[in-house]
PDB file of C-alpha atoms and ligand atoms in Angstrom:
ATOM      1  CA  ALA A 774     196.602 196.520  74.621  1.00  0.00           C
ATOM      2  CA  GLY A 775     198.702 194.619  72.072  1.00  0.00           C
ATOM      3  CA  LYS A 776     198.130 197.256  69.428  1.00  0.00           C
ATOM      4  CA  SER A 777     201.299 196.646  67.421  1.00  0.00           C
ATOM      5  CA  THR A 778     200.569 192.970  66.898  1.00  0.00           C
ATOM      6  CA  VAL A 779     196.929 193.656  66.113  1.00  0.00           C
ATOM      7  CA  ALA A 780     197.793 196.478  63.681  1.00  0.00           C
ATOM      8  CA  ALA A 781     200.373 194.359  61.859  1.00  0.00           C
ATOM      9  CA  ARG A 782     198.016 191.411  61.582  1.00  0.00           C
ATOM     10  CA  LEU A 783     195.087 193.557  60.441  1.00  0.00           C
ATOM     11  CA  ALA A 784     197.229 195.232  57.756  1.00  0.00           C
ATOM     12  CA  ALA A 785     198.426 191.818  56.533  1.00  0.00           C
ATOM     13  CA  ARG A 786     194.855 190.492  56.337  1.00  0.00           C
ATOM     14  CA  LEU A 787     193.766 193.568  54.372  1.00  0.00           C
ATOM     15  CA  GLY A 788     196.895 193.564  52.192  1.00  0.00           C
ATOM     16  CA  VAL A 789     197.642 197.201  53.058  1.00  0.00           C
ATOM     17  CA  PRO A 790     200.687 198.860  54.659  1.00  0.00           C
ATOM     18  CA  HIS A 791     201.170 198.961  58.421  1.00  0.00           C
ATOM     19  CA  ILE A 792     202.526 202.330  59.481  1.00  0.00           C
ATOM     20  CA  ASP A 793     204.060 202.161  62.961  1.00  0.00           C
ATOM     21  CA  THR A 794     204.462 205.716  64.255  1.00  0.00           C
ATOM     22  CA  GLY A 795     206.064 204.562  67.519  1.00  0.00           C
ATOM     23  CA  ALA A 796     209.077 203.483  65.449  1.00  0.00           C
ATOM     24  CA  MET A 797     209.608 207.121  64.497  1.00  0.00           C
ATOM     25  CA  TYR A 798     209.683 208.276  68.141  1.00  0.00           C
ATOM     26  CA  ARG A 799     212.046 205.394  68.809  1.00  0.00           C
ATOM     27  CA  ALA A 800     214.369 206.575  66.021  1.00  0.00           C
ATOM     28  CA  VAL A 801     214.565 210.046  67.549  1.00  0.00           C
ATOM     29  CA  ALA A 802     215.235 208.340  70.893  1.00  0.00           C
ATOM     30  CA  LEU A 803     218.129 206.460  69.311  1.00  0.00           C
ATOM     31  CA  LEU A 804     219.650 209.734  68.098  1.00  0.00           C
ATOM     32  CA  ALA A 805     219.387 211.088  71.643  1.00  0.00           C
ATOM     33  CA  LEU A 806     220.941 207.964  73.197  1.00  0.00           C
ATOM     34  CA  ARG A 807     223.802 207.977  70.708  1.00  0.00           C
ATOM     35  CA  ASP A 808     224.399 211.605  71.614  1.00  0.00           C
ATOM     36  CA  GLY A 809     224.780 210.587  75.266  1.00  0.00           C
ATOM     37  CA  LEU A 810     221.503 212.033  76.558  1.00  0.00           C
ATOM     38  CA  SER A 811     219.659 210.268  79.383  1.00  0.00           C
ATOM     39  CA  PRO A 812     215.871 209.771  79.599  1.00  0.00           C
ATOM     40  CA  SER A 813     215.582 212.420  82.317  1.00  0.00           C
ATOM     41  CA  LEU A 814     216.495 214.921  79.551  1.00  0.00           C
ATOM     42  CA  ASP A 815     217.643 217.531  82.009  1.00  0.00           C
ATOM     43  CA  GLY A 816     219.750 220.453  80.921  1.00  0.00           C
ATOM     44  CA  GLY A 817     218.380 221.556  77.536  1.00  0.00           C
ATOM     45  CA  GLY A 818     217.389 218.146  76.235  1.00  0.00           C
ATOM     46  CA  GLU A 819     214.651 219.457  73.973  1.00  0.00           C
ATOM     47  CA  ALA A 820     216.886 221.998  72.210  1.00  0.00           C
ATOM     48  CA  ARG A 821     219.599 219.395  71.727  1.00  0.00           C
ATOM     49  CA  ILE A 822     217.117 216.890  70.292  1.00  0.00           C
ATOM     50  CA  SER A 823     215.850 219.519  67.842  1.00  0.00           C
ATOM     51  CA  GLU A 824     219.446 220.027  66.708  1.00  0.00           C
ATOM     52  CA  LEU A 825     219.903 216.275  66.330  1.00  0.00           C
ATOM     53  CA  MET A 826     216.726 215.937  64.243  1.00  0.00           C
ATOM     54  CA  ALA A 827     217.934 218.750  61.987  1.00  0.00           C
ATOM     55  CA  ALA A 828     221.432 217.301  61.657  1.00  0.00           C
ATOM     56  CA  HIS A 829     220.444 213.717  60.853  1.00  0.00           C
ATOM     57  CA  CYS A 830     218.390 212.176  58.099  1.00  0.00           C
ATOM     58  CA  LEU A 831     215.496 210.081  59.316  1.00  0.00           C
ATOM     59  CA  ASP A 832     213.841 207.896  56.673  1.00  0.00           C
ATOM     60  CA  VAL A 833     210.770 205.767  57.040  1.00  0.00           C
ATOM     61  CA  GLU A 834     210.021 203.061  54.526  1.00  0.00           C
ATOM     62  CA  VAL A 835     206.574 201.584  54.579  1.00  0.00           C
ATOM     63  CA  GLY A 836     206.339 198.146  53.027  1.00  0.00           C
ATOM     64  CA  PRO A 837     204.494 194.853  53.252  1.00  0.00           C
ATOM     65  CA  ASP A 838     206.640 193.765  56.217  1.00  0.00           C
ATOM     66  CA  GLY A 839     205.889 196.843  58.272  1.00  0.00           C
ATOM     67  CA  THR A 840     207.798 200.028  58.911  1.00  0.00           C
ATOM     68  CA  ARG A 841     211.567 200.183  58.363  1.00  0.00           C
ATOM     69  CA  VAL A 842     213.422 203.048  59.937  1.00  0.00           C
ATOM     70  CA  LEU A 843     216.739 204.387  58.680  1.00  0.00           C
ATOM     71  CA  VAL A 844     219.000 206.940  60.305  1.00  0.00           C
ATOM     72  CA  ASP A 845     221.471 208.477  57.855  1.00  0.00           C
ATOM     73  CA  GLY A 846     220.899 205.481  55.592  1.00  0.00           C
ATOM     74  CA  GLU A 847     221.577 202.898  58.334  1.00  0.00           C
ATOM     75  CA  GLU A 848     218.734 200.519  59.099  1.00  0.00           C
ATOM     76  CA  VAL A 849     217.957 200.722  62.818  1.00  0.00           C
ATOM     77  CA  SER A 850     214.641 198.810  62.906  1.00  0.00           C
ATOM     78  CA  ARG A 851     216.022 196.251  65.394  1.00  0.00           C
ATOM     79  CA  GLU A 852     218.139 198.567  67.499  1.00  0.00           C
ATOM     80  CA  ILE A 853     215.167 200.813  68.302  1.00  0.00           C
ATOM     81  CA  ARG A 854     213.421 197.890  70.072  1.00  0.00           C
ATOM     82  CA  SER A 855     215.829 197.824  73.044  1.00  0.00           C
ATOM     83  CA  ALA A 856     214.521 198.526  76.566  1.00  0.00           C
ATOM     84  CA  GLU A 857     216.786 201.568  76.751  1.00  0.00           C
ATOM     85  CA  CYS A 858     215.289 202.956  73.564  1.00  0.00           C
ATOM     86  CA  SER A 859     211.734 202.326  74.849  1.00  0.00           C
ATOM     87  CA  LEU A 860     212.430 204.414  77.911  1.00  0.00           C
ATOM     88  CA  MET A 861     213.998 207.199  75.889  1.00  0.00           C
ATOM     89  CA  ALA A 862     211.163 207.088  73.324  1.00  0.00           C
ATOM     90  CA  SER A 863     208.662 207.676  76.099  1.00  0.00           C
ATOM     91  CA  ALA A 864     210.639 210.758  77.186  1.00  0.00           C
ATOM     92  CA  VAL A 865     211.179 212.252  73.713  1.00  0.00           C
ATOM     93  CA  SER A 866     207.562 211.638  72.699  1.00  0.00           C
ATOM     94  CA  ALA A 867     206.459 214.082  75.410  1.00  0.00           C
ATOM     95  CA  LEU A 868     208.469 216.928  73.835  1.00  0.00           C
ATOM     96  CA  PRO A 869     206.433 219.394  71.728  1.00  0.00           C
ATOM     97  CA  ALA A 870     209.369 219.940  69.333  1.00  0.00           C
ATOM     98  CA  VAL A 871     209.537 216.241  68.541  1.00  0.00           C
ATOM     99  CA  ARG A 872     205.792 215.908  67.939  1.00  0.00           C
ATOM    100  CA  ARG A 873     205.817 219.056  65.785  1.00  0.00           C
ATOM    101  CA  ALA A 874     208.474 217.438  63.589  1.00  0.00           C
ATOM    102  CA  LEU A 875     207.007 213.922  63.379  1.00  0.00           C
ATOM    103  CA  VAL A 876     203.267 214.543  63.025  1.00  0.00           C
ATOM    104  CA  PRO A 877     203.492 216.181  59.535  1.00  0.00           C
ATOM    105  CA  LEU A 878     205.705 213.305  58.412  1.00  0.00           C
ATOM    106  CA  GLN A 879     203.124 210.804  59.650  1.00  0.00           C
ATOM    107  CA  ARG A 880     200.331 212.662  57.850  1.00  0.00           C
ATOM    108  CA  ARG A 881     202.309 212.520  54.629  1.00  0.00           C
ATOM    109  CA  LEU A 882     202.901 208.777  55.050  1.00  0.00           C
ATOM    110  CA  GLY A 883     199.179 208.303  55.603  1.00  0.00           C
ATOM    111  CA  GLU A 884     198.328 210.281  52.481  1.00  0.00           C
ATOM    112  CA  LEU A 885     200.948 208.472  50.392  1.00  0.00           C
ATOM    113  CA  HIS A 886     200.272 204.912  51.462  1.00  0.00           C
ATOM    114  CA  GLY A 887     197.001 204.736  53.370  1.00  0.00           C
ATOM    115  CA  GLY A 888     196.621 201.523  55.331  1.00  0.00           C
ATOM    116  CA  VAL A 889     196.647 200.813  59.049  1.00  0.00           C
ATOM    117  CA  MET A 890     198.368 203.561  61.005  1.00  0.00           C
ATOM    118  CA  GLU A 891     199.165 202.777  64.606  1.00  0.00           C
ATOM    119  CA  GLY A 892     199.844 205.170  67.481  1.00  0.00           C
ATOM    120  CA  ARG A 893     198.180 206.767  70.416  1.00  0.00           C
ATOM    121  CA  ASP A 894     197.312 210.097  68.771  1.00  0.00           C
ATOM    122  CA  ILE A 895     196.441 209.011  65.240  1.00  0.00           C
ATOM    123  CA  GLY A 896     192.670 209.449  65.592  1.00  0.00           C
ATOM    124  CA  THR A 897     192.904 212.601  67.715  1.00  0.00           C
ATOM    125  CA  VAL A 898     195.774 214.513  66.076  1.00  0.00           C
ATOM    126  CA  VAL A 899     197.456 212.901  63.057  1.00  0.00           C
ATOM    127  CA  LEU A 900     194.511 211.703  60.954  1.00  0.00           C
ATOM    128  CA  PRO A 901     191.320 212.914  62.649  1.00  0.00           C
ATOM    129  CA  THR A 902     189.316 212.361  59.441  1.00  0.00           C
ATOM    130  CA  ALA A 903     190.422 208.735  58.997  1.00  0.00           C
ATOM    131  CA  THR A 904     187.781 206.422  57.532  1.00  0.00           C
ATOM    132  CA  LEU A 905     187.882 204.157  60.569  1.00  0.00           C
ATOM    133  CA  LYS A 906     189.309 205.000  63.981  1.00  0.00           C
ATOM    134  CA  VAL A 907     189.813 202.277  66.555  1.00  0.00           C
ATOM    135  CA  PHE A 908     190.732 202.595  70.215  1.00  0.00           C
ATOM    136  CA  LEU A 909     191.969 199.326  71.672  1.00  0.00           C
ATOM    137  CA  THR A 910     191.707 198.837  75.377  1.00  0.00           C
ATOM    138  CA  ALA A 911     191.866 196.041  77.964  1.00  0.00           C
ATOM    139  CA  SER A 912     191.378 195.794  81.708  1.00  0.00           C
ATOM    140  CA  PRO A 913     194.398 196.891  83.817  1.00  0.00           C
ATOM    141  CA  ASP A 914     194.885 193.304  85.038  1.00  0.00           C
ATOM    142  CA  GLU A 915     194.870 191.852  81.567  1.00  0.00           C
ATOM    143  CA  ARG A 916     197.296 194.490  80.274  1.00  0.00           C
ATOM    144  CA  ALA A 917     199.656 193.883  83.198  1.00  0.00           C
ATOM    145  CA  ARG A 918     199.511 190.124  82.564  1.00  0.00           C
ATOM    146  CA  ARG A 919     200.315 190.582  78.853  1.00  0.00           C
ATOM    147  CA  ARG A 920     203.162 192.955  79.576  1.00  0.00           C
ATOM    148  CA  HIS A 921     204.539 190.653  82.249  1.00  0.00           C
ATOM    149  CA  ARG A 922     204.400 187.726  79.808  1.00  0.00           C
ATOM    150  CA  ASP A 923     206.190 189.781  77.106  1.00  0.00           C
ATOM    151  CA  LEU A 924     208.852 190.847  79.604  1.00  0.00           C
ATOM    152  CA  SER A 925     209.385 187.275  80.814  1.00  0.00           C
ATOM    153  CA  GLY A 926     210.292 186.393  77.241  1.00  0.00           C
ATOM    154  CA  THR A 927     213.145 188.918  77.405  1.00  0.00           C
ATOM    155  CA  GLY A 928     214.704 187.412  80.539  1.00  0.00           C
ATOM    156  CA  THR A 929     213.773 190.134  83.056  1.00  0.00           C
ATOM    157  CA  ASP A 930     212.237 188.919  86.306  1.00  0.00           C
ATOM    158  CA  GLU A 931     209.934 191.727  87.424  1.00  0.00           C
ATOM    159  CA  SER A 932     206.924 190.624  89.451  1.00  0.00           C
ATOM    160  CA  LEU A 933     203.411 190.955  88.111  1.00  0.00           C
ATOM    161  CA  ASP A 934     202.646 193.443  90.909  1.00  0.00           C
ATOM    162  CA  ALA A 935     205.613 195.612  89.960  1.00  0.00           C
ATOM    163  CA  VAL A 936     204.536 195.602  86.307  1.00  0.00           C
ATOM    164  CA  ARG A 937     200.962 196.525  87.283  1.00  0.00           C
ATOM    165  CA  GLU A 938     202.188 199.428  89.414  1.00  0.00           C
ATOM    166  CA  GLN A 939     204.498 200.777  86.662  1.00  0.00           C
ATOM    167  CA  GLN A 940     201.640 200.574  84.227  1.00  0.00           C
ATOM    168  CA  ARG A 941     199.323 202.477  86.575  1.00  0.00           C
ATOM    169  CA  ARG A 942     201.880 205.279  86.863  1.00  0.00           C
ATOM    170  CA  ARG A 943     202.501 205.375  83.114  1.00  0.00           C
ATOM    171  CA  ASP A 944     198.768 205.488  82.375  1.00  0.00           C
ATOM    172  CA  LEU A 945     198.394 208.448  84.701  1.00  0.00           C
ATOM    173  CA  GLN A 946     201.350 210.206  83.085  1.00  0.00           C
ATOM    174  CA  ASP A 947     200.079 209.490  79.556  1.00  0.00           C
ATOM    175  CA  THR A 948     196.537 210.692  80.171  1.00  0.00           C
ATOM    176  CA  MET A 949     197.525 213.785  82.179  1.00  0.00           C
ATOM    177  CA  ARG A 950     200.393 215.070  80.062  1.00  0.00           C
ATOM    178  CA  ALA A 951     199.965 218.436  78.349  1.00  0.00           C
ATOM    179  CA  GLU A 952     201.296 217.360  74.953  1.00  0.00           C
ATOM    180  CA  SER A 953     198.976 214.948  73.094  1.00  0.00           C
ATOM    181  CA  PRO A 954     197.515 213.162  76.112  1.00  0.00           C
ATOM    182  CA  LEU A 955     196.106 209.705  75.533  1.00  0.00           C
ATOM    183  CA  GLN A 956     192.428 210.194  74.631  1.00  0.00           C
ATOM    184  CA  VAL A 957     189.713 208.321  72.818  1.00  0.00           C
ATOM    185  CA  ALA A 958     189.224 210.131  69.488  1.00  0.00           C
ATOM    186  CA  ARG A 959     185.742 211.341  68.681  1.00  0.00           C
ATOM    187  CA  GLY A 960     183.965 208.853  66.464  1.00  0.00           C
ATOM    188  CA  SER A 961     186.279 205.961  67.221  1.00  0.00           C
ATOM    189  CA  VAL A 962     185.186 202.416  67.805  1.00  0.00           C
ATOM    190  CA  VAL A 963     186.343 201.280  71.244  1.00  0.00           C
ATOM    191  CA  VAL A 964     187.291 197.614  71.291  1.00  0.00           C
ATOM    192  CA  ASP A 965     187.870 195.978  74.676  1.00  0.00           C
ATOM    193  CA  THR A 966     190.269 193.120  74.040  1.00  0.00           C
ATOM    194  CA  THR A 967     190.051 191.636  77.565  1.00  0.00           C
ATOM    195  CA  GLY A 968     189.760 187.876  77.254  1.00  0.00           C
ATOM    196  CA  LEU A 969     189.991 187.923  73.454  1.00  0.00           C
ATOM    197  CA  GLU A 970     192.616 186.081  71.425  1.00  0.00           C
ATOM    198  CA  LEU A 971     194.594 188.053  68.852  1.00  0.00           C
ATOM    199  CA  GLU A 972     192.667 186.564  65.927  1.00  0.00           C
ATOM    200  CA  GLU A 973     189.348 187.397  67.591  1.00  0.00           C
ATOM    201  CA  VAL A 974     190.381 191.047  67.857  1.00  0.00           C
ATOM    202  CA  VAL A 975     191.503 191.063  64.226  1.00  0.00           C
ATOM    203  CA  GLU A 976     188.174 189.539  63.136  1.00  0.00           C
ATOM    204  CA  ARG A 977     186.318 192.226  65.097  1.00  0.00           C
ATOM    205  CA  LEU A 978     188.308 194.920  63.308  1.00  0.00           C
ATOM    206  CA  LEU A 979     187.846 193.314  59.888  1.00  0.00           C
ATOM    207  CA  ALA A 980     184.099 193.423  60.548  1.00  0.00           C
ATOM    208  CA  GLU A 981     184.398 197.147  61.347  1.00  0.00           C
ATOM    209  CA  VAL A 982     186.316 197.733  58.110  1.00  0.00           C
ATOM    210  CA  ALA A 983     183.613 195.877  56.165  1.00  0.00           C
ATOM    211  CA  ARG A 984     180.962 197.945  57.906  1.00  0.00           C
ATOM    212  CA  VAL A 985     182.505 201.315  56.962  1.00  0.00           C
ATOM    213  CA  LEU A 986     183.195 200.158  53.407  1.00  0.00           C
ATOM    214  CA  GLU A 987     179.576 199.033  52.991  1.00  0.00           C
ATOM    215  CA  SER A 988     178.377 202.363  54.292  1.00  0.00           C
ATOM    216  CA  GLY A 989     180.234 203.943  51.349  1.00  0.00           C
ATOM    217  CA  ALA A 990     182.850 205.869  53.379  1.00  0.00           C
TER     218      ALA A 990
HETATM  219  O1  LIG B1349     204.307 202.056  70.445  1.00  0.00           O
HETATM  220  P1  LIG B1349     205.782 202.171  70.867  1.00  0.00           P
HETATM  221  O2  LIG B1349     206.101 201.545  72.196  1.00  0.00           O
HETATM  222  O3  LIG B1349     206.721 201.724  69.785  1.00  0.00           O
HETATM  223  O4  LIG B1349     206.014 203.748  71.037  1.00  0.00           O
HETATM  224  C1  LIG B1349     207.227 204.280  71.494  1.00  0.00           C
HETATM  225  C2  LIG B1349     206.961 205.507  72.354  1.00  0.00           C
HETATM  226  O5  LIG B1349     206.435 206.583  71.580  1.00  0.00           O
HETATM  227  C3  LIG B1349     205.955 205.239  73.472  1.00  0.00           C
HETATM  228  O6  LIG B1349     206.421 205.876  74.646  1.00  0.00           O
HETATM  229  C4  LIG B1349     204.684 205.906  72.980  1.00  0.00           C
HETATM  230  C5  LIG B1349     205.179 207.028  72.090  1.00  0.00           C
HETATM  231  N1  LIG B1349     204.301 207.284  70.958  1.00  0.00           N
HETATM  232  C6  LIG B1349     203.577 208.454  70.946  1.00  0.00           C
HETATM  233  O7  LIG B1349     203.680 209.243  71.898  1.00  0.00           O
HETATM  234  N2  LIG B1349     202.773 208.733  69.879  1.00  0.00           N
HETATM  235  C7  LIG B1349     202.664 207.868  68.846  1.00  0.00           C
HETATM  236  N3  LIG B1349     201.877 208.167  67.814  1.00  0.00           N
HETATM  237  C8  LIG B1349     203.382 206.654  68.859  1.00  0.00           C
HETATM  238  C9  LIG B1349     204.191 206.394  69.937  1.00  0.00           C
END
């Protein structure tokens, strides 16, 4: 539901770091792609990815411009945004070994920097005692329209119907999967962004931040 843009904008407005946990799954995906693995991950993919994570140095730098990711000292923040890497990130993020390795790292980043941490399991698994937990959602039609618009910007010509169908399948997969399924964390504020402009969503969230701060959390 446009969470990356909203999280980045909210962090900028608050003057706090924006910690993008998806970038970390994408970095592991890049290691897997460079090793020649395919997103189907058949034939011992999980064991191989564990070896790769142990053999390489993954660094995350949290700064005012967002999250920078380095693999063995090489900045890969742009490379991890490719369509290929998105597909692979979705596959590696379903592996228990990968989540076991990344979640403690994310907790440490949260403790070190605080700020706006973005990801589907932050409120449920990574930081369940966070001061404010937000679950962004939007109607399936609106999400398909946004995704279709984003994809059009990259030169692909998938139809809106095709995008909507892929999204329906991914939603099902994400909510049904055994490892960290997509769930609304207990105590989170659910914000439906259907029909709202980016700045309207950010204003809503700033009001929530003000509310929890006033309550002395
Ligand atoms: O938000 P994103 O597209 O950059 O995330 C990349 C992939 O990682 C995506 O398939 C969702 C997954 N992910 C996850 O499982 N848990 C997180 N905390 C963040 C991302």
